[in-house]
XYZ file of N, CA and C in Angstrom:
570
model
N 16.153 17.296 19.738
C 15.476 16.139 19.155
C 15.998 15.964 17.739
N 16.478 14.788 17.444
C 17.055 14.479 16.132
C 16.087 13.593 15.365
N 15.623 14.083 14.214
C 14.648 13.356 13.402
C 15.263 13.054 12.039
N 15.176 11.802 11.630
C 15.632 11.391 10.306
C 14.454 10.918 9.485
N 14.386 11.380 8.249
C 13.329 10.949 7.327
C 14.002 10.215 6.171
N 13.664 8.936 6.018
C 14.269 8.125 4.969
C 13.538 8.348 3.649
N 14.321 8.679 2.610
C 13.790 8.903 1.265
C 14.547 8.029 0.266
N 13.996 7.850 -0.906
C 14.563 6.968 -1.919
C 13.954 7.356 -3.258
N 14.492 6.856 -4.345
C 13.944 7.160 -5.665
C 12.468 6.780 -5.723
N 11.666 7.663 -6.293
C 10.216 7.525 -6.428
C 9.461 7.702 -5.119
N 10.090 8.363 -4.138
C 9.395 8.692 -2.897
C 8.336 9.747 -3.210
N 7.219 9.708 -2.498
C 6.144 10.688 -2.671
C 6.589 11.997 -2.004
N 6.529 13.097 -2.733
C 7.075 14.366 -2.253
C 6.465 14.808 -0.926
N 5.150 14.855 -0.829
C 4.528 15.335 0.400
C 4.732 14.366 1.569
N 5.015 13.100 1.274
C 5.267 12.124 2.340
C 6.473 12.516 3.191
N 7.477 13.124 2.577
C 8.622 13.558 3.379
C 8.615 15.063 3.617
N 8.123 15.838 2.657
C 8.109 17.299 2.829
C 7.091 17.752 3.875
N 5.948 17.059 3.976
C 4.944 17.418 4.975
C 5.492 17.295 6.385
N 5.977 16.100 6.787
C 6.580 15.974 8.114
C 7.791 16.891 8.302
N 8.615 17.033 7.275
C 9.784 17.915 7.361
C 9.342 19.327 7.744
N 8.310 19.823 7.082
C 7.801 21.172 7.354
C 7.219 21.278 8.761
N 6.474 20.264 9.184
C 5.887 20.289 10.529
C 6.980 20.403 11.584
N 7.984 19.541 11.521
C 9.017 19.545 12.557
C 9.890 20.792 12.497
N 10.184 21.275 11.294
C 10.966 22.519 11.173
C 10.175 23.717 11.693
N 8.886 23.753 11.416
C 8.042 24.848 11.904
C 7.916 24.776 13.422
N 7.710 23.589 13.961
C 7.611 23.430 15.416
C 8.882 23.889 16.114
N 10.012 23.735 15.458
C 11.297 24.139 16.039
C 11.312 25.636 16.386
N 10.506 26.431 15.697
C 10.439 27.867 15.987
C 9.821 28.148 17.354
N 9.038 27.193 17.864
C 8.248 27.424 19.074
C 8.712 26.629 20.287
N 9.662 25.725 20.117
C 10.096 24.887 21.230
C 11.400 25.388 21.822
N 11.604 25.071 23.077
C 12.880 25.393 23.712
C 13.917 24.336 23.372
N 13.457 23.118 23.145
C 14.358 22.032 22.751
C 14.544 22.094 21.235
N 15.784 22.107 20.773
C 16.056 22.182 19.333
C 15.588 20.903 18.632
N 14.920 21.078 17.500
C 14.513 19.957 16.652
C 15.328 20.057 15.363
N 16.088 19.029 15.086
C 16.861 18.977 13.844
C 16.274 17.888 12.962
N 15.978 18.219 11.708
C 15.379 17.265 10.776
C 16.330 17.060 9.604
N 16.602 15.807 9.282
C 17.476 15.529 8.148
C 16.880 14.430 7.278
N 17.252 14.481 6.014
C 16.826 13.479 5.038
C 17.942 12.457 4.862
N 17.573 11.184 4.919
C 18.519 10.078 4.804
C 18.152 9.292 3.544
N 19.162 8.901 2.773
C 18.918 8.151 1.540
C 19.900 6.977 1.459
N 19.668 6.058 0.540
C 20.589 4.919 0.413
C 22.031 5.342 0.145
N 22.212 6.430 -0.613
C 23.554 6.956 -0.886
C 23.499 8.481 -0.764
N 24.644 9.123 -0.989
C 24.668 10.590 -0.964
C 24.162 11.207 -2.265
N 23.897 10.377 -3.262
C 23.435 10.886 -4.556
C 22.044 11.492 -4.420
N 21.720 12.471 -5.283
C 20.372 13.035 -5.250
C 19.312 11.959 -5.458
N 18.201 12.128 -4.779
C 17.059 11.226 -4.899
C 16.083 11.857 -5.886
N 15.574 11.047 -6.802
C 14.590 11.538 -7.759
C 13.205 11.134 -7.259
N 12.502 12.105 -6.667
C 11.177 11.861 -6.095
C 10.139 11.768 -7.212
N 8.925 11.368 -6.837
C 7.829 11.313 -7.801
C 7.651 12.689 -8.428
N 7.322 12.702 -9.692
C 7.159 13.955 -10.410
C 8.472 14.536 -10.899
N 9.587 13.851 -10.610
C 10.881 14.297 -11.110
C 11.630 15.267 -10.212
N 11.115 15.557 -9.029
C 11.807 16.467 -8.120
C 13.107 15.826 -7.648
N 14.209 16.543 -7.816
C 15.512 16.059 -7.372
C 15.801 16.624 -5.983
N 16.148 15.727 -5.050
C 16.358 16.119 -3.657
C 17.730 15.631 -3.199
N 18.478 16.523 -2.563
C 19.772 16.147 -2.018
C 19.620 15.725 -0.562
N 19.925 14.468 -0.243
C 19.828 14.040 1.154
C 20.933 14.678 1.994
N 20.663 14.818 3.280
C 21.686 15.325 4.195
C 22.729 14.249 4.495
N 22.248 12.998 4.592
C 23.111 11.874 4.959
C 22.738 10.648 4.136
N 23.657 9.694 4.128
C 23.333 8.380 3.566
C 23.121 7.417 4.732
N 22.658 6.222 4.419
C 22.461 5.215 5.455
C 23.795 4.751 6.043
N 24.888 5.140 5.430
C 26.208 4.697 5.881
C 26.853 5.655 6.872
N 26.187 6.741 7.195
C 26.730 7.683 8.167
C 25.754 8.803 8.455
N 25.229 8.844 9.660
C 24.230 9.836 10.040
C 24.198 9.924 11.559
N 23.537 10.952 12.112
C 23.432 11.046 13.570
C 22.529 9.954 14.149
N 22.575 9.817 15.441
C 21.644 8.926 16.151
C 20.310 9.661 16.235
N 19.226 8.964 15.911
C 17.909 9.597 15.848
C 17.081 9.339 17.100
N 16.220 10.302 17.403
C 15.177 10.123 18.405
C 13.895 9.633 17.732
N 13.754 9.963 16.450
C 12.598 9.558 15.655
C 13.073 9.279 14.236
N 12.719 8.116 13.716
C 13.044 7.743 12.343
C 11.738 7.537 11.590
N 11.570 8.254 10.476
C 10.363 8.184 9.654
C 10.726 7.627 8.284
N 9.951 6.662 7.806
C 10.098 6.179 6.432
C 8.954 6.755 5.614
N 9.299 7.496 4.591
C 8.292 8.074 3.701
C 7.822 7.015 2.706
N 6.629 7.222 2.173
C 6.079 6.297 1.194
C 6.340 6.753 -0.224
N 5.867 5.980 -1.141
C 6.056 6.254 -2.563
C 5.996 4.932 -3.311
N 6.633 4.885 -4.440
C 6.733 3.617 -5.171
C 7.848 2.827 -4.487
N 7.459 1.935 -3.598
C 8.367 1.255 -2.679
C 8.796 -0.139 -3.144
N 8.260 -0.605 -4.250
C 8.478 -1.989 -4.654
C 9.942 -2.313 -4.943
N 10.714 -1.340 -5.341
C 12.145 -1.581 -5.572
C 12.950 -1.502 -4.292
N 12.689 -0.507 -3.478
C 13.495 -0.277 -2.273
C 13.307 -1.396 -1.250
N 12.124 -2.037 -1.196
C 11.942 -3.107 -0.207
C 12.663 -4.394 -0.615
N 13.274 -4.405 -1.791
C 14.079 -5.554 -2.223
C 15.564 -5.312 -1.992
N 15.910 -4.162 -1.418
C 17.312 -3.811 -1.188
C 17.739 -4.312 0.194
N 18.512 -5.398 0.262
C 18.873 -5.972 1.564
C 19.721 -5.033 2.417
N 20.532 -4.195 1.799
C 21.355 -3.248 2.556
C 20.474 -2.238 3.277
N 19.471 -1.727 2.574
C 18.542 -0.770 3.182
C 17.751 -1.442 4.297
N 17.265 -2.645 4.068
C 16.471 -3.342 5.082
C 17.295 -3.636 6.337
N 18.547 -4.051 6.157
C 19.422 -4.286 7.324
C 19.649 -2.984 8.084
N 19.915 -1.899 7.346
C 20.112 -0.596 7.984
C 18.859 -0.171 8.746
N 17.716 -0.311 8.118
C 16.464 0.104 8.748
C 16.216 -0.688 10.034
N 16.411 -2.002 9.979
C 16.200 -2.841 11.165
C 17.166 -2.458 12.276
N 18.417 -2.283 11.948
C 19.432 -1.941 12.951
C 19.187 -0.545 13.535
N 18.896 0.407 12.691
C 18.664 1.781 13.146
C 17.401 1.859 13.998
N 16.357 1.168 13.587
C 15.105 1.174 14.350
C 15.294 0.594 15.742
N 16.153 -0.422 15.860
C 16.404 -1.032 17.175
C 17.010 -0.040 18.165
N 17.747 0.941 17.649
C 18.448 1.913 18.508
C 17.781 3.280 18.496
N 16.552 3.350 17.980
C 15.826 4.615 17.888
C 14.591 4.517 18.779
N 14.397 5.483 19.682
C 13.268 5.402 20.619
C 11.889 5.336 19.956
N 11.720 6.006 18.811
C 10.420 6.005 18.134
C 10.626 5.959 16.625
N 9.725 5.246 15.951
C 9.753 5.164 14.489
C 8.356 5.456 13.962
N 8.300 5.875 12.702
C 7.019 6.209 12.084
C 7.108 5.980 10.582
N 5.933 5.889 9.975
C 5.879 5.764 8.521
C 4.753 6.624 7.992
N 4.953 7.097 6.779
C 3.918 7.834 6.067
C 3.525 6.986 4.870
N 2.233 6.745 4.738
C 1.700 6.045 3.571
C 2.355 4.667 3.424
N 2.916 4.368 2.267
C 3.501 3.050 2.022
C 4.879 2.879 2.649
N 5.355 3.858 3.376
C 6.602 3.692 4.121
C 6.515 2.544 5.110
N 5.297 2.206 5.539
C 5.092 1.097 6.465
C 5.563 -0.226 5.863
N 5.523 -0.358 4.538
C 5.983 -1.576 3.884
C 7.468 -1.820 4.151
N 8.263 -0.757 4.255
C 9.692 -0.917 4.529
C 9.918 -1.510 5.905
N 9.223 -0.959 6.915
C 9.357 -1.506 8.266
C 8.854 -2.947 8.312
N 7.748 -3.226 7.620
C 7.199 -4.587 7.602
C 8.167 -5.559 6.944
N 8.730 -5.173 5.823
C 9.667 -6.043 5.107
C 10.932 -6.285 5.925
N 11.322 -5.295 6.717
C 12.504 -5.443 7.578
C 12.195 -6.306 8.801
N 10.916 -6.639 9.010
C 10.521 -7.536 10.086
C 10.550 -6.933 11.477
N 10.375 -5.627 11.572
C 10.531 -4.979 12.884
C 9.233 -4.431 13.465
N 8.108 -4.671 12.789
C 6.832 -4.210 13.346
C 5.811 -5.341 13.445
N 6.282 -6.568 13.420
C 5.373 -7.719 13.522
C 4.471 -7.575 14.739
N 3.187 -7.866 14.546
C 2.222 -7.817 15.630
C 1.672 -6.440 15.942
N 2.155 -5.413 15.259
C 1.709 -4.049 15.549
C 0.448 -3.691 14.773
N -0.298 -2.726 15.321
C -1.412 -2.105 14.613
C -0.829 -1.017 13.738
N -1.213 -1.005 12.463
C -0.667 -0.046 11.503
C -1.749 0.392 10.526
N -1.434 1.427 9.773
C -2.292 1.828 8.664
C -1.418 2.282 7.506
N -2.059 2.515 6.372
C -1.384 3.007 5.175
C -2.431 3.659 4.281
N -2.022 4.077 3.113
C -2.927 4.678 2.139
C -4.069 3.698 1.845
N -5.279 4.228 1.704
C -6.455 3.375 1.499
C -6.300 2.390 0.336
N -5.580 2.796 -0.709
C -5.465 1.909 -1.866
C -4.431 0.804 -1.657
N -3.681 0.864 -0.561
C -2.651 -0.142 -0.285
C -2.974 -1.030 0.911
N -4.128 -0.796 1.554
C -4.505 -1.553 2.745
C -4.569 -3.056 2.449
N -5.252 -3.450 1.388
C -5.401 -4.878 1.054
C -4.051 -5.523 0.787
N -3.186 -4.822 0.056
C -1.858 -5.357 -0.244
C -1.048 -5.537 1.040
N -1.135 -4.572 1.942
C -0.411 -4.661 3.212
C -0.922 -5.852 4.032
N -2.244 -6.005 4.108
C -2.830 -7.129 4.851
C -2.413 -8.472 4.266
N -2.464 -8.552 2.940
C -2.125 -9.799 2.261
C -0.632 -10.130 2.391
N 0.216 -9.132 2.193
C 1.665 -9.360 2.196
C 2.237 -9.586 3.586
N 1.613 -8.985 4.603
C 2.143 -9.054 5.972
C 1.007 -9.405 6.939
N 0.558 -10.669 6.931
C -0.577 -11.056 7.775
C -0.296 -10.936 9.270
N 0.968 -10.791 9.651
C 1.312 -10.641 11.065
C 1.020 -9.227 11.594
N 0.633 -8.310 10.707
C 0.261 -6.956 11.108
C -1.247 -6.864 11.303
N -1.673 -5.987 12.199
C -3.086 -5.688 12.339
C -3.337 -4.365 11.614
N -3.834 -4.446 10.407
C -3.999 -3.274 9.552
C -5.346 -2.607 9.852
N -5.293 -1.337 10.187
C -6.469 -0.549 10.535
C -6.857 0.308 9.332
N -8.121 0.222 8.939
C -8.613 0.996 7.797
C -9.243 2.298 8.287
N -9.322 3.259 7.385
C -10.076 4.501 7.599
C -9.656 5.268 8.848
N -8.371 5.317 9.100
C -7.862 6.095 10.225
C -6.665 6.897 9.729
N -6.579 8.178 10.096
C -5.508 9.055 9.605
C -4.133 8.573 10.052
N -4.027 8.134 11.299
C -2.778 7.544 11.771
C -3.083 6.621 12.941
N -2.154 5.708 13.188
C -2.305 4.711 14.243
C -1.027 4.705 15.073
N -1.183 4.738 16.385
C -0.043 4.668 17.299
C -0.084 3.321 17.998
N 1.018 2.579 17.938
C 1.149 1.323 18.660
C 2.510 1.328 19.349
N 2.510 1.631 20.621
C 3.728 1.749 21.425
C 4.657 2.785 20.798
N 5.842 2.375 20.349
C 6.811 3.336 19.820
C 6.769 3.438 18.288
N 5.714 2.894 17.669
C 5.601 2.968 16.202
C 4.293 3.653 15.822
N 4.407 4.657 14.968
C 3.245 5.383 14.466
C 3.233 5.276 12.952
N 2.083 4.959 12.402
C 1.954 4.897 10.940
C 0.786 5.783 10.529
N 0.924 6.368 9.339
C -0.158 7.225 8.857
C -0.678 6.714 7.536
N -1.890 7.134 7.234
C -2.493 6.829 5.942
C -1.754 7.650 4.878
N -2.393 7.895 3.765
C -1.706 8.484 2.632
C -1.352 9.948 2.740
N -0.235 10.262 2.219
C 0.302 11.568 1.884
C 0.025 12.645 2.932
N -1.084 13.382 2.839
C -1.346 14.495 3.756
C -1.571 14.020 5.189
N -1.936 12.751 5.384
C -2.109 12.222 6.736
C -0.794 12.257 7.506
N 0.320 12.277 6.798
C 1.621 12.391 7.454
C 1.779 13.708 8.193
N 1.107 14.733 7.727
C 1.127 16.027 8.419
C 0.364 15.904 9.735
N -0.818 15.282 9.694
C -1.587 15.061 10.921
C -0.787 14.227 11.921
N -0.157 13.175 11.445
C 0.649 12.323 12.304
C 1.783 13.120 12.942
N 2.459 13.925 12.149
C 3.586 14.707 12.657
C 3.139 15.737 13.686
N 1.995 16.373 13.449
C 1.457 17.311 14.437
C 1.101 16.588 15.734
N 0.595 15.376 15.619
C 0.275 14.577 16.799
C 1.551 14.229 17.582
N 2.615 13.919 16.869
C 3.899 13.635 17.526
C 4.397 14.889 18.247
N 4.264 16.042 17.604
C 4.639 17.306 18.250
C 3.805 17.507 19.513
N 2.514 17.249 19.417
C 1.646 17.408 20.582
C 2.082 16.496 21.727
N 2.401 15.243 21.410
C 2.782 14.312 22.478
C 4.138 14.672 23.086
N 5.034 15.264 22.316
C 6.373 15.623 22.816
C 6.413 16.990 23.489
N 5.668 17.947 22.933
C 5.813 19.344 23.362
C 4.524 19.993 23.842
N 3.406 19.287 23.742
C 2.142 19.809 24.231
C 1.244 20.341 23.135
N -0.027 20.442 23.508
C -1.068 20.869 22.569
C -0.823 22.284 22.051
N -0.320 23.186 22.915
C -0.086 24.565 22.507
C 0.915 24.681 21.371
N 2.013 23.953 21.471
C 3.044 23.984 20.421
C 2.496 23.388 19.130
N 1.736 22.308 19.252
C 1.155 21.688 18.052
C 0.195 22.647 17.363
N -0.640 23.338 18.133
C -1.582 24.290 17.539
C -0.862 25.495 16.923
N 0.171 25.986 17.581
C 0.963 27.088 17.010
C 1.596 26.659 15.689
N 2.084 25.430 15.665
C 2.718 24.905 14.447
C 1.705 24.822 13.311
N 0.541 24.231 13.578
C -0.501 24.113 12.556
C -0.948 25.498 12.085
N -1.115 26.421 13.021
C -1.558 27.772 12.657
C -0.511 28.469 11.787
N 0.756 28.331 12.168
C 1.836 28.946 11.389
C 1.861 28.390 9.964
N 1.551 27.107 9.838
C 1.515 26.464 8.523
C 0.210 26.753 7.781
N -0.720 27.442 8.453
C -2.053 27.707 7.894
C -2.721 26.388 7.525
N -2.573 25.412 8.431
C -3.093 24.072 8.226
C -4.276 23.867 9.149
N -5.394 23.440 8.609
C -6.613 23.221 9.376
C -6.528 21.844 10.031
N -6.009 21.845 11.266
C -5.746 20.588 11.970
C -6.785 20.364 13.054
N -7.361 19.172 13.046
C -8.299 18.775 14.096
C -7.715 17.567 14.803
N -7.087 17.782 15.960
C -6.426 16.655 16.651
C -7.414 15.585 17.081
């Protein structure tokens, strides 16, 4: 299973590190190999919130084919104005069996026009903005994550861990998801 997590300057650290940890930890317990990589607009280091510098594995200009593509949230107002990123996201999502977002990462998919009509969620403080900016979405409040066909979105930050564990459960079963949560010492209630 090939998983790509899209990151960019001012990305929220736990938005990408939480899912990254879940999938890497689950890989210890599955027979099917799970490979997780970070994708960025370029090969240059990404400066995450709080000043953490992160080296992406790939740029949007060259990466493996994904089974799951996740867009992390953060201060997204600049990245959603990047037409190159939006074209890449739309094209990659079309050829990816499943996509997901953590927190405000949903704004990237919405701006790229590839989740119109879907039920989605985001961080509680961004729900109104998402509803106002993208009226074609059905925004769900007060839910840790929302699944609509092949698109899953999560609320803020730590909810991305719950979403990722749920994806593990749907792909590999409840036992693997529980082993993963236990190994992470994470109190998960599916």
